[in-house]
XYZ file of C-alpha atoms in Angstrom:
586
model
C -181.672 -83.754 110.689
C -179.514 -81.957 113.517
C -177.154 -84.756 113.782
C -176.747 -84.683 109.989
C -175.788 -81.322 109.967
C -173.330 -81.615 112.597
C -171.430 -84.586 111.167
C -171.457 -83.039 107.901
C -170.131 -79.799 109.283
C -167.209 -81.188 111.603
C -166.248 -83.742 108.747
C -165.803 -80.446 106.388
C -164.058 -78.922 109.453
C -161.683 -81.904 109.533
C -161.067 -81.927 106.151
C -159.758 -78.234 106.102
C -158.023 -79.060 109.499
C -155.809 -81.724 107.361
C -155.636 -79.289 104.754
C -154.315 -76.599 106.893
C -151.644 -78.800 108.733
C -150.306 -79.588 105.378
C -150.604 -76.079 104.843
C -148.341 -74.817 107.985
C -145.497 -77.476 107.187
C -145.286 -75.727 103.681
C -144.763 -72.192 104.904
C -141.348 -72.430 106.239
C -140.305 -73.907 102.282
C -142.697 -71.031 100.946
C -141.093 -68.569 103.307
C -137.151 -69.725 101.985
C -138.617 -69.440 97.963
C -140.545 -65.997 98.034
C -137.655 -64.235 100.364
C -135.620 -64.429 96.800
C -137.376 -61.471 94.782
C -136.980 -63.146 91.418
C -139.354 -66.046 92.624
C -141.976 -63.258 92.768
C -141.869 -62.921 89.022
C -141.494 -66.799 87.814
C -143.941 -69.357 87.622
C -146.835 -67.928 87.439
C -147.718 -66.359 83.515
C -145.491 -66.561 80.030
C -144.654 -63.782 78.968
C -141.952 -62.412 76.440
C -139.067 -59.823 77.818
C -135.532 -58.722 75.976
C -133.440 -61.930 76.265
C -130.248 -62.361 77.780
C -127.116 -62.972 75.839
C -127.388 -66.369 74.228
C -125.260 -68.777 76.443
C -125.469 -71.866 74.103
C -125.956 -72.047 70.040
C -129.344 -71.935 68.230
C -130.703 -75.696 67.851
C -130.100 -76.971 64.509
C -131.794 -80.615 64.215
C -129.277 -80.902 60.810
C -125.710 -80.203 62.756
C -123.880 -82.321 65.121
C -120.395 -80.945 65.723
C -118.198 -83.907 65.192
C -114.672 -82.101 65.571
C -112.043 -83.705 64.194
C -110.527 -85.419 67.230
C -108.052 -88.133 68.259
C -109.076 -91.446 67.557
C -109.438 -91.904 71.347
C -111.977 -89.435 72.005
C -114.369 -91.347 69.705
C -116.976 -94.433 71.211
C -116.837 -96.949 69.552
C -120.705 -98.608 70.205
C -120.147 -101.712 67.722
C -118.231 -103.524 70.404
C -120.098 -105.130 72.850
C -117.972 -104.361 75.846
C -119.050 -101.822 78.201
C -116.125 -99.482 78.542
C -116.152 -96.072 76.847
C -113.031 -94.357 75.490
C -112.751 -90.457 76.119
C -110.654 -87.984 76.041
C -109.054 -87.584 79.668
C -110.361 -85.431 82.094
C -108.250 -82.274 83.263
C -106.404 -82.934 86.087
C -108.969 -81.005 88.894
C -111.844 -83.509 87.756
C -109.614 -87.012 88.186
C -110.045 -87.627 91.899
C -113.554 -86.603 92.070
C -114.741 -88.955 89.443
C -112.585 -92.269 92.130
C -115.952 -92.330 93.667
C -113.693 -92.558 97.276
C -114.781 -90.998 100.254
C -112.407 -90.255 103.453
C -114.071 -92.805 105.662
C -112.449 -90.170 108.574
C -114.194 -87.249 107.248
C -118.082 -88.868 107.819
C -119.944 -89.147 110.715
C -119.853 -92.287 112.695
C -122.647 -93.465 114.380
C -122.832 -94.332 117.690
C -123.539 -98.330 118.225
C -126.626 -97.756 120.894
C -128.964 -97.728 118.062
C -129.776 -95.357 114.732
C -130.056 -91.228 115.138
C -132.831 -88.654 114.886
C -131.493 -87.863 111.683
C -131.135 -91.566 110.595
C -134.512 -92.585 111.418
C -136.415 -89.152 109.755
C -133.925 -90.439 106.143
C -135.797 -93.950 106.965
C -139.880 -92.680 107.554
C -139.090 -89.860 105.190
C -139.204 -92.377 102.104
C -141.106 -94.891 103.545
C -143.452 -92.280 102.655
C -142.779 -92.458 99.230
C -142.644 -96.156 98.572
C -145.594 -97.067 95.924
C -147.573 -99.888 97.298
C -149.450 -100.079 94.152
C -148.768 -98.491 90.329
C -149.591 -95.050 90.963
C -150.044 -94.518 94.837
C -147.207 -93.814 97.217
C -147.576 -94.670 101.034
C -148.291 -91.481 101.805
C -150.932 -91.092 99.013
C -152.855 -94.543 100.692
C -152.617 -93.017 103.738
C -154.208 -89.866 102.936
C -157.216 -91.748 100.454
C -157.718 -94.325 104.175
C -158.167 -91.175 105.993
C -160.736 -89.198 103.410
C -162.681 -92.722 102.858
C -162.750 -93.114 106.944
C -164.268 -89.809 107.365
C -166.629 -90.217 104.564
C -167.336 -93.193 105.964
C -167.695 -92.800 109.587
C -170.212 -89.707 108.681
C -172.538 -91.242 106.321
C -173.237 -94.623 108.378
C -172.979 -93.517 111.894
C -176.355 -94.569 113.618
C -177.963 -94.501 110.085
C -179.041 -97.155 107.873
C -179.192 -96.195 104.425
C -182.165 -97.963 103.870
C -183.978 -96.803 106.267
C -182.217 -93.022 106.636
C -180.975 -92.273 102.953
C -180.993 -88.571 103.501
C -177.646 -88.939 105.349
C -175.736 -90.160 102.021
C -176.607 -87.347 99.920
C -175.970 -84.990 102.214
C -172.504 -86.200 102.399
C -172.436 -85.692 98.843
C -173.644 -82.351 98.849
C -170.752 -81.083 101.698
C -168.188 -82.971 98.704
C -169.044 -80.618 95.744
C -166.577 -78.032 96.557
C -163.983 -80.144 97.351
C -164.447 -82.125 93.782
C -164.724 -79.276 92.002
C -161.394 -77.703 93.922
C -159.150 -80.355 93.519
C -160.439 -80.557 89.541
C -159.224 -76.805 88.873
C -155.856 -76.443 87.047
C -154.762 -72.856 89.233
C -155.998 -75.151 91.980
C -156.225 -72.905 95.830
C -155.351 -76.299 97.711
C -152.514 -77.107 95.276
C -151.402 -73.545 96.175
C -151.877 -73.583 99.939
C -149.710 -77.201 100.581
C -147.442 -75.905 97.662
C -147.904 -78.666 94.917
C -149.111 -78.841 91.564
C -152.683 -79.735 90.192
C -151.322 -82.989 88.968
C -150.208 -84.417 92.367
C -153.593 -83.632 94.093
C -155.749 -85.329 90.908
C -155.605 -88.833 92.505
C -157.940 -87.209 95.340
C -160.190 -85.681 92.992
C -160.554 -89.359 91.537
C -161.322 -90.678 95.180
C -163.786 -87.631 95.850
C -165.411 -88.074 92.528
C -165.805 -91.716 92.788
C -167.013 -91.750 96.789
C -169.816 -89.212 95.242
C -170.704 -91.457 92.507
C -171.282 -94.255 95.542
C -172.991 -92.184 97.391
C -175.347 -90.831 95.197
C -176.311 -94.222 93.878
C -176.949 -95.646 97.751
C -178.660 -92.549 98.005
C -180.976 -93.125 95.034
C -181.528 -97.179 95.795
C -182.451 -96.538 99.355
C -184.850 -93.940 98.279
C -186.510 -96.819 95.860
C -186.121 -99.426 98.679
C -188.147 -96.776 100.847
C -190.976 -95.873 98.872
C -191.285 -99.539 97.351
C -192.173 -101.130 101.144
C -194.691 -97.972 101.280
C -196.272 -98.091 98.297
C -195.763 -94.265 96.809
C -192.901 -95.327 94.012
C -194.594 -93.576 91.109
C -196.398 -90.845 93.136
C -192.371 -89.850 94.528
C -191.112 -90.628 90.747
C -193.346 -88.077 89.338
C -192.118 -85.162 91.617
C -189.919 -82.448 89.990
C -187.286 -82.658 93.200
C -186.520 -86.482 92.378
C -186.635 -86.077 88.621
C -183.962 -83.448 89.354
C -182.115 -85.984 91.176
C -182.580 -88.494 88.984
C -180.494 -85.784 86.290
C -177.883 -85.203 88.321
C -177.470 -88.950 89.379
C -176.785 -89.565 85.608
C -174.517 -87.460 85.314
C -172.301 -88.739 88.136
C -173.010 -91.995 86.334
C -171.140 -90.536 83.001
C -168.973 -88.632 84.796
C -167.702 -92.239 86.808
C -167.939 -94.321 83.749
C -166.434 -91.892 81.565
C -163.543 -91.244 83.781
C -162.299 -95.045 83.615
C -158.963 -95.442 82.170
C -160.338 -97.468 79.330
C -162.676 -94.214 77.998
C -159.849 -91.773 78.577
C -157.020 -93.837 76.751
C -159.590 -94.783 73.835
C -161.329 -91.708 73.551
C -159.791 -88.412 75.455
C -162.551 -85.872 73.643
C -165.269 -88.050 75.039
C -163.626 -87.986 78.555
C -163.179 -84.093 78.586
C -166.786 -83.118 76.135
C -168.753 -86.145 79.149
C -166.690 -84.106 82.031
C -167.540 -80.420 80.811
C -171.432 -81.304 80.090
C -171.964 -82.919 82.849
C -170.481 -81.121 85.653
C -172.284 -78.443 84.818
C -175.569 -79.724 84.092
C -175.070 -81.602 87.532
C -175.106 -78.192 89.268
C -177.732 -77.571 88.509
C -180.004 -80.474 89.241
C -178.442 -80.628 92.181
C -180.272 -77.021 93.426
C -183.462 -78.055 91.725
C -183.297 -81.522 93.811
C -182.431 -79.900 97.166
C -182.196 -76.499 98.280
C -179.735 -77.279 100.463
C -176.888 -78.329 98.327
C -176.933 -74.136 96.829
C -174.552 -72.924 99.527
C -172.131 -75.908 98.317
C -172.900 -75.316 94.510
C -172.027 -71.382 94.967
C -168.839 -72.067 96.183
C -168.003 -74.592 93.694
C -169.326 -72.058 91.077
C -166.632 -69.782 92.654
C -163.910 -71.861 92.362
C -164.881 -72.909 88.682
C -165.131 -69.677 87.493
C -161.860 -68.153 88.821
C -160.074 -70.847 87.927
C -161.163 -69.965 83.634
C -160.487 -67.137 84.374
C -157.110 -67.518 85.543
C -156.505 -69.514 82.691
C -157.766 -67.153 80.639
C -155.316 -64.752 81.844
C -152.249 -68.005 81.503
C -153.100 -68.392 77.726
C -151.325 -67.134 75.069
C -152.273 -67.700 71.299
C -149.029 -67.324 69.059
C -147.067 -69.328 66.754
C -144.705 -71.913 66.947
C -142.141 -73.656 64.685
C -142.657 -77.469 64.594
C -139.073 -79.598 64.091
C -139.142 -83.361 63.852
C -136.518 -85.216 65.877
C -136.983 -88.630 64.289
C -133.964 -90.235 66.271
C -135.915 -89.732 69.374
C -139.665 -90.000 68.013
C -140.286 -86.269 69.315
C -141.246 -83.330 67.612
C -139.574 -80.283 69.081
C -142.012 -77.340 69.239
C -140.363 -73.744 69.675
C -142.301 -70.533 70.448
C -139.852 -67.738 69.896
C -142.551 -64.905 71.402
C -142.604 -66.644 74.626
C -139.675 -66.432 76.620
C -140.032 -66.262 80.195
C -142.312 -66.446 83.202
C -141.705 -69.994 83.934
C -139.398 -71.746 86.759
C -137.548 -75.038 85.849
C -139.745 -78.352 85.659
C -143.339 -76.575 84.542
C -145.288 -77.281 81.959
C -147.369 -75.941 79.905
C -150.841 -77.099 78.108
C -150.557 -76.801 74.043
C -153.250 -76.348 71.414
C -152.187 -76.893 68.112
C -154.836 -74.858 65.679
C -154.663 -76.598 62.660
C -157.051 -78.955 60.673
C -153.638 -81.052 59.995
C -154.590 -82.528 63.663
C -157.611 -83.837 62.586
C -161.228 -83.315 63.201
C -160.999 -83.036 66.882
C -157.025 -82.680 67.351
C -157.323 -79.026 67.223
C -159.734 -79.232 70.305
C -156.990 -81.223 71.884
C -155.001 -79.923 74.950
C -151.977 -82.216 76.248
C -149.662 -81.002 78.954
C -145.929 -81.107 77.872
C -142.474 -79.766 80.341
C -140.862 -76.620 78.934
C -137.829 -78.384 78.273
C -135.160 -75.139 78.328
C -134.509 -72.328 80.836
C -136.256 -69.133 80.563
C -135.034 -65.874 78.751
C -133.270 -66.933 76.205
C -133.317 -66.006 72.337
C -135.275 -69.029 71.337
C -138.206 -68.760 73.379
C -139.853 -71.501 74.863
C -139.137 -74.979 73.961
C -141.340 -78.607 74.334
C -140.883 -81.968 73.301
C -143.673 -83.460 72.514
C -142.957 -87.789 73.097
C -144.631 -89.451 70.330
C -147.389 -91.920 71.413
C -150.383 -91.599 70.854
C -153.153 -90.177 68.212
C -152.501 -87.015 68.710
C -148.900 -86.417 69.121
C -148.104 -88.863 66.209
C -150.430 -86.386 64.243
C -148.000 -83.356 65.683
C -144.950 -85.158 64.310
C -146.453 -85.791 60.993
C -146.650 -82.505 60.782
C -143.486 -81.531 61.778
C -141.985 -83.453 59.254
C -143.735 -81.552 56.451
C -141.354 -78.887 55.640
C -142.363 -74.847 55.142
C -141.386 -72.863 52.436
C -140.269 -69.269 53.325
C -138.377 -66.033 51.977
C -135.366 -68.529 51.653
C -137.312 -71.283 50.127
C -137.421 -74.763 51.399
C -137.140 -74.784 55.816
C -137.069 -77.773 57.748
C -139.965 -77.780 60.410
C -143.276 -75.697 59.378
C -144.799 -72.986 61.054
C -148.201 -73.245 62.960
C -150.599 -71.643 65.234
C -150.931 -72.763 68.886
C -152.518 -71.982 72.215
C -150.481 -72.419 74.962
C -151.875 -71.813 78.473
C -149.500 -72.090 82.120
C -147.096 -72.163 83.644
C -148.525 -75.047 86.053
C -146.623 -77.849 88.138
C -143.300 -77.760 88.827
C -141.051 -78.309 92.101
C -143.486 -76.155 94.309
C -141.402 -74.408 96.778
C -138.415 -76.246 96.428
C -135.534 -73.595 95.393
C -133.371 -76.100 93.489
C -130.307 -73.562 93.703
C -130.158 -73.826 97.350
C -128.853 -77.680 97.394
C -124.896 -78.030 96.845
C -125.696 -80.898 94.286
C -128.233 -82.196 91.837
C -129.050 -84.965 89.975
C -131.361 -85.539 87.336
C -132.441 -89.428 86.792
C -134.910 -88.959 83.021
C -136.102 -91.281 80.816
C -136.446 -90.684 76.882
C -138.502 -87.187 76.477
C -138.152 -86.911 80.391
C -134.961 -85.239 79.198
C -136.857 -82.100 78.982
C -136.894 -81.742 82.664
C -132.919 -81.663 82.887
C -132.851 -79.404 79.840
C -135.021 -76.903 81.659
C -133.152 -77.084 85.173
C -129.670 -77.808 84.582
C -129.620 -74.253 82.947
C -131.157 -72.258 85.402
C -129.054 -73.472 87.932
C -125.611 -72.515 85.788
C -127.308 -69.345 85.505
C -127.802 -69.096 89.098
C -124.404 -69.453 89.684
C -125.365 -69.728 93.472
C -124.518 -73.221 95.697
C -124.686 -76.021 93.460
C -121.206 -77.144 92.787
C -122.096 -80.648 90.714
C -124.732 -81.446 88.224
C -124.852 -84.916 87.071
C -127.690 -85.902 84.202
C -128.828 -89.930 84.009
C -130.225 -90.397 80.155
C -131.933 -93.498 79.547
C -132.878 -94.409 76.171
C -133.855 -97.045 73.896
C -131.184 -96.189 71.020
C -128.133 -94.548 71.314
C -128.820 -92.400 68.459
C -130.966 -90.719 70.476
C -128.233 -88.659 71.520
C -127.407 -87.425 68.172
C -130.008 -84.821 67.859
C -129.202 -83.360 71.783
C -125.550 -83.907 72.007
C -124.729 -79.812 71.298
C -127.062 -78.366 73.603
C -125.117 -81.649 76.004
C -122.282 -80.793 74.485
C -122.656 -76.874 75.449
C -124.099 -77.446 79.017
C -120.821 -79.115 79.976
C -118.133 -77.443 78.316
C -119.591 -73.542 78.928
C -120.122 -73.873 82.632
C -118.365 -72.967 85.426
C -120.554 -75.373 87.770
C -119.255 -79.024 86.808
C -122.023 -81.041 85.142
C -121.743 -84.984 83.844
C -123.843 -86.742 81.766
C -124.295 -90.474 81.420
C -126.369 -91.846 78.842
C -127.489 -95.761 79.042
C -128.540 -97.046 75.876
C -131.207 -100.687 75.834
C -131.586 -101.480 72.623
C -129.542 -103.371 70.126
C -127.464 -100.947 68.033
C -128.716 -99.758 64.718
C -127.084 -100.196 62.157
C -127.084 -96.780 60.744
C -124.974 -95.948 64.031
C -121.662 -96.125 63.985
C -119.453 -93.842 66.279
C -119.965 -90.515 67.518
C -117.448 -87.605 69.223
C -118.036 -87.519 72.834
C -116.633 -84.247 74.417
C -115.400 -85.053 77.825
C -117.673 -85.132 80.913
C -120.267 -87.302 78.342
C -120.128 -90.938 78.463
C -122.458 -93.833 76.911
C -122.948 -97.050 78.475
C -125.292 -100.079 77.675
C -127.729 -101.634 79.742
C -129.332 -99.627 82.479
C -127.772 -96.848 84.727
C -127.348 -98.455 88.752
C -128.948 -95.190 89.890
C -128.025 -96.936 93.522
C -123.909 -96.078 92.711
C -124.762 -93.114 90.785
C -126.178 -91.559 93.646
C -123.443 -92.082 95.904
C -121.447 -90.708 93.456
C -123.416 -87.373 93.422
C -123.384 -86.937 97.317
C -119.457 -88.313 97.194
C -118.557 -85.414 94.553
C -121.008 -82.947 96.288
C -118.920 -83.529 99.493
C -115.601 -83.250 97.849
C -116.687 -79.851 96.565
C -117.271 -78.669 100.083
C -120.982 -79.476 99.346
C -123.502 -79.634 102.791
C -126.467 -77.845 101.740
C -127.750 -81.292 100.628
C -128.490 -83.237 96.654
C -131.390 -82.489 95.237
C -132.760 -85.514 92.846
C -134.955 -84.858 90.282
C -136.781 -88.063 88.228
C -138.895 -87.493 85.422
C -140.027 -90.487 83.325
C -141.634 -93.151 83.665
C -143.183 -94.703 86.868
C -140.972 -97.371 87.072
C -137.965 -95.354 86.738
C -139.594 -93.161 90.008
C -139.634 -95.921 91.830
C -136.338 -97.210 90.965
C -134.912 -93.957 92.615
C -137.483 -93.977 95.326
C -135.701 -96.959 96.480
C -132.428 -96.245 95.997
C -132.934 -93.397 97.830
C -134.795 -94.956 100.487
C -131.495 -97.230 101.296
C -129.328 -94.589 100.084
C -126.055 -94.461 103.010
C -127.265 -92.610 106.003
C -123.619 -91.256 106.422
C -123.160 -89.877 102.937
C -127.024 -88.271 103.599
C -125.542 -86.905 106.615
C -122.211 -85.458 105.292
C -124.326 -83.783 102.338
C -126.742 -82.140 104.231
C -129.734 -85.200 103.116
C -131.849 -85.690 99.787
C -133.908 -84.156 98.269
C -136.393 -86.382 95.763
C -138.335 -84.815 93.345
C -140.977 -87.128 90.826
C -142.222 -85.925 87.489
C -143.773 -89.166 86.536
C -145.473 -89.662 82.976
C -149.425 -90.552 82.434
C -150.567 -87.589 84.706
């Protein structure tokens, strides 16, 4: 028993020891982020407040300014080459956009071998590489660590046959960490500086190690008592009934939390998650007294975290807009306009029996997908593609009928809890350039960010925006608010929007202001890149590029790479690169 209690307790020791060094490398990013007094006040609860001036016109899903322009400012998409005619860019913008560096003006590296810097660029993303789907390199190494220490401590000099005691004791010293890492205003999310949603694939691997463990706990138990004889004497006691109960509920809480049961049936994934975490609790003290000190703390952190989210959630209404161009329904909440920083979301609860019987008890996180204090409020997009949403955009196309009669969009009730997520401490205003790589609703992101850095008129000289899309008449519905970001800004921004589908018929040629351009195919993030850092320098840009992806996980990747092999010399001259993932499925 002593040498179960010391494993147990210098494995938990270890555990917050990793924690902690994680911890220490964030502070010096935490330190640069809170020295800025307005980061004090954002990211943290909505919250409405007088709104500044508007600095771009109210959406209106029914207007696209199409200005009567030259015929050379128009695209033609129903040729099938690949150039675009614009209008020509002033004269100040013509030999930034050559995409030529002064091969004098980088740093040359000496021929003895690569640099500090050089090599730190190299590990820096090897990091990042997925290995597999979902999992970067650093994320295996960190789930080979946790399963070694689980590991090591529940089979040194113990056979679980023979000593089963030592598995679910392992379990036991796991419940706080589970229930930690399952909390949306998560304290180790907080400590490292990262969102809930980029610690979740270690709650998986805790919550899965705990469903082994308690079932090699359980059969070694049986095995035990079957060689002795006492099987239904033990079976009969209240302690093992106990533990039988909170055995089946890891069971459902495993099972249910297979990607099969949460695509097919998300209310039985969330109603099988709330039961039985809490009924496991307490079996868990009724089985062994010694799992209460763990089951206290996890208490703790359950019940501060609803609370906190108590506190996050705001019940208002929203107007509901169909986009049907890009499949989205935009979602406006005029009372809520500001607490958030660029690239949060927020987690929406649409009250309405339109959503079906269960949609209303539905909560699906969504990116606030415009900058904060503005006359609008807060904005989402809401990508539809599943049950749910496609029951959202149903009824945003059912129009409302007001003071002025018939209104596009329709009013409705919602719950909307948050801020969460984000770019942690990462104070995107502090980089001389950015660059925002999104896929379809991933636009959102750039929506949010590019605005709050024009507003923060601060280091960031270039902006460039990387669109992919299926259609190219997905552009219609966004091309003012586009339109607006590059026209009304002193900070230079570009947008390039690559198109994959065949062109509709029902699309035919479109006005694209300068600093817009539409290409097929798919964008070669690789030149696009080098193109940010080239302009960035050009500027007088060495603070560094900041790269923001949000979309799909392929897309990540994509940039991971390019990144990865990006030119060490352009990294240099820059100031590096800073990469950024807002991946979808989370």
């Amino acid at each position: 028993m002593g040498l179960d209690d010391n494993l147990v307790y210098h494995a938990d020791i270890l555990i917050f020891g990793i924690i902690l060094i994680f911890t220490l490398a964030s502070l010096p990013r935490a330190y640069a982020r809170l020295s800025r007094r307005s980061e004090w006040s954002q990211g943290h609860f909505l919250r409405s407040i007088t709104p500044l001036p508007a600095t771009k016109p109210r959406f209106n899903p029914k207007h696209t300014p199409l200005a009567p322009v030259e015929p050379e400012s128009f695209v033609d998409l129903d040729h099938g080459n690949s150039s675009t005619a614009c209008a020509p860019l002033p004269s100040e913008y013509k030999n930034s956009l050559t995409h030529v560096v002064n091969e004098k003006a980088l740093p040359k590296h000496p021929n003895q071998g690569p640099t500090v810097s050089s090599i730190w660029h190299q590990v820096a993303f090897v990091l990042r590489y997925r290995v597999h789907e979902n999992y970067s390199v650093n994320q295996v190494l960190l789930i080979l660590a946790y399963i070694i220490i689980i590991f090591y401590v529940s089979f040194y000099q113990s056979d679980p046959f023979t000593d089963p005691h030592r598995a679910g004791f392992v379990i036991a010293s796991q419940i706080p960490f589970v229930y930690a890492l399952a909390t949306k205003n998560n304290i180790i999310g907080m400590m490292v500086g990262v969102g809930y949603e980029k610690l979740n694939f270690l709650h998986r691997l805790v919550g899965k190690l705990m469903v082994i463990g308690a079932n090699v706990h359980f059969i070694g138990y049986v095995y035990k008592w079957s060689l002795a004889g006492d099987i239904y004497s033990k079976l009969a006691e209240d302690y093992v009934r106990w533990g039988i109960v909170a055995l089946v509920c890891l069971d459902i809480l495993g099972f249910c939390s297979t990607e099969y049961v949460r695509s097919k049936s998300y209310n039985l994934f969330i109603t099988s998650h709330v039961v039985s975490l809490i009924i496991f609790l307490f079996a868990a003290c009724y089985h062994e007294p010694t799992c209460v000190p763990y089951v206290i703390t996890a208490c703790v952190f359950y019940i501060l975290d609803h609370v906190v989210r108590a506190i996050k959630t705001r019940i208002t209404t929203a107007k509901l807009q169909s986009l049907p161009e890009l499949g989205i329904t935009r979602v406006e909440v005029p009372s809520i306009n500001a607490g958030w920083r660029a690239g949060q979301h927020v987690r929406l609860r649409v009250l309405s029996s339109s959503m079906g019987w269960w949609g209303w008890s539905e909560v699906h996180p969504f990116t606030i997908a415009n900058v904060a204090e503005t006359s609008e409020g807060m904005v989402l997009m809401c990508k539809k593609t599943g049950h749910w949403t496609s029951s959202l955009f149903g009824m945003a196309q059912t129009a409302s009928y007001g003071e002025s009669g018939k209104e596009f969009g329709r009013d409705v009730k919602v719950m909307v809890e948050g801020p969460y997520g984000g770019v942690g401490h990462t104070v995107m205003s502090s980089y001389s350039g950015a660059m925002f790589a999104v896929g379809g609703s991933g636009i959102s992101f750039a929506l949010s960010a590019v605005p709050d850095l024009i507003q923060a008129a601060t280091g960031v000289k270039v902006i460039d925006i990387i669109w992919s899309v299926q259609d190219p008449s997905s552009l219609t519905p966004l091309l003012p608010l586009l339109t607006n970001l590059v026209q009304n800004s002193s900070t230079r921004v570009n947008v390039h929007v690559y198109y994959t589908r065949a062109i509709s018929t029902s699309f035919h040629r479109m006005y694209l202001p300068q600093g817009i351009t539409i290409l097929p195919g798919r964008p070669k993030l690789g030149k696009l890149l080098d193109q940010a850092m080239t302009n960035a320098i050009s500027a007088g840009g060495s603070d560094g590029v900041f790269v923001g992806v949000c979309g799909p996980i392929s897309l990540a990747n994509s940039m991971a790479r390019v990144v990865r092999y990006s030119d060490v010399r352009l990294c240099t001259a820059v100031g590096g690169v800073k990469l950024h993932e807002e991946t979808f499925g989370w």
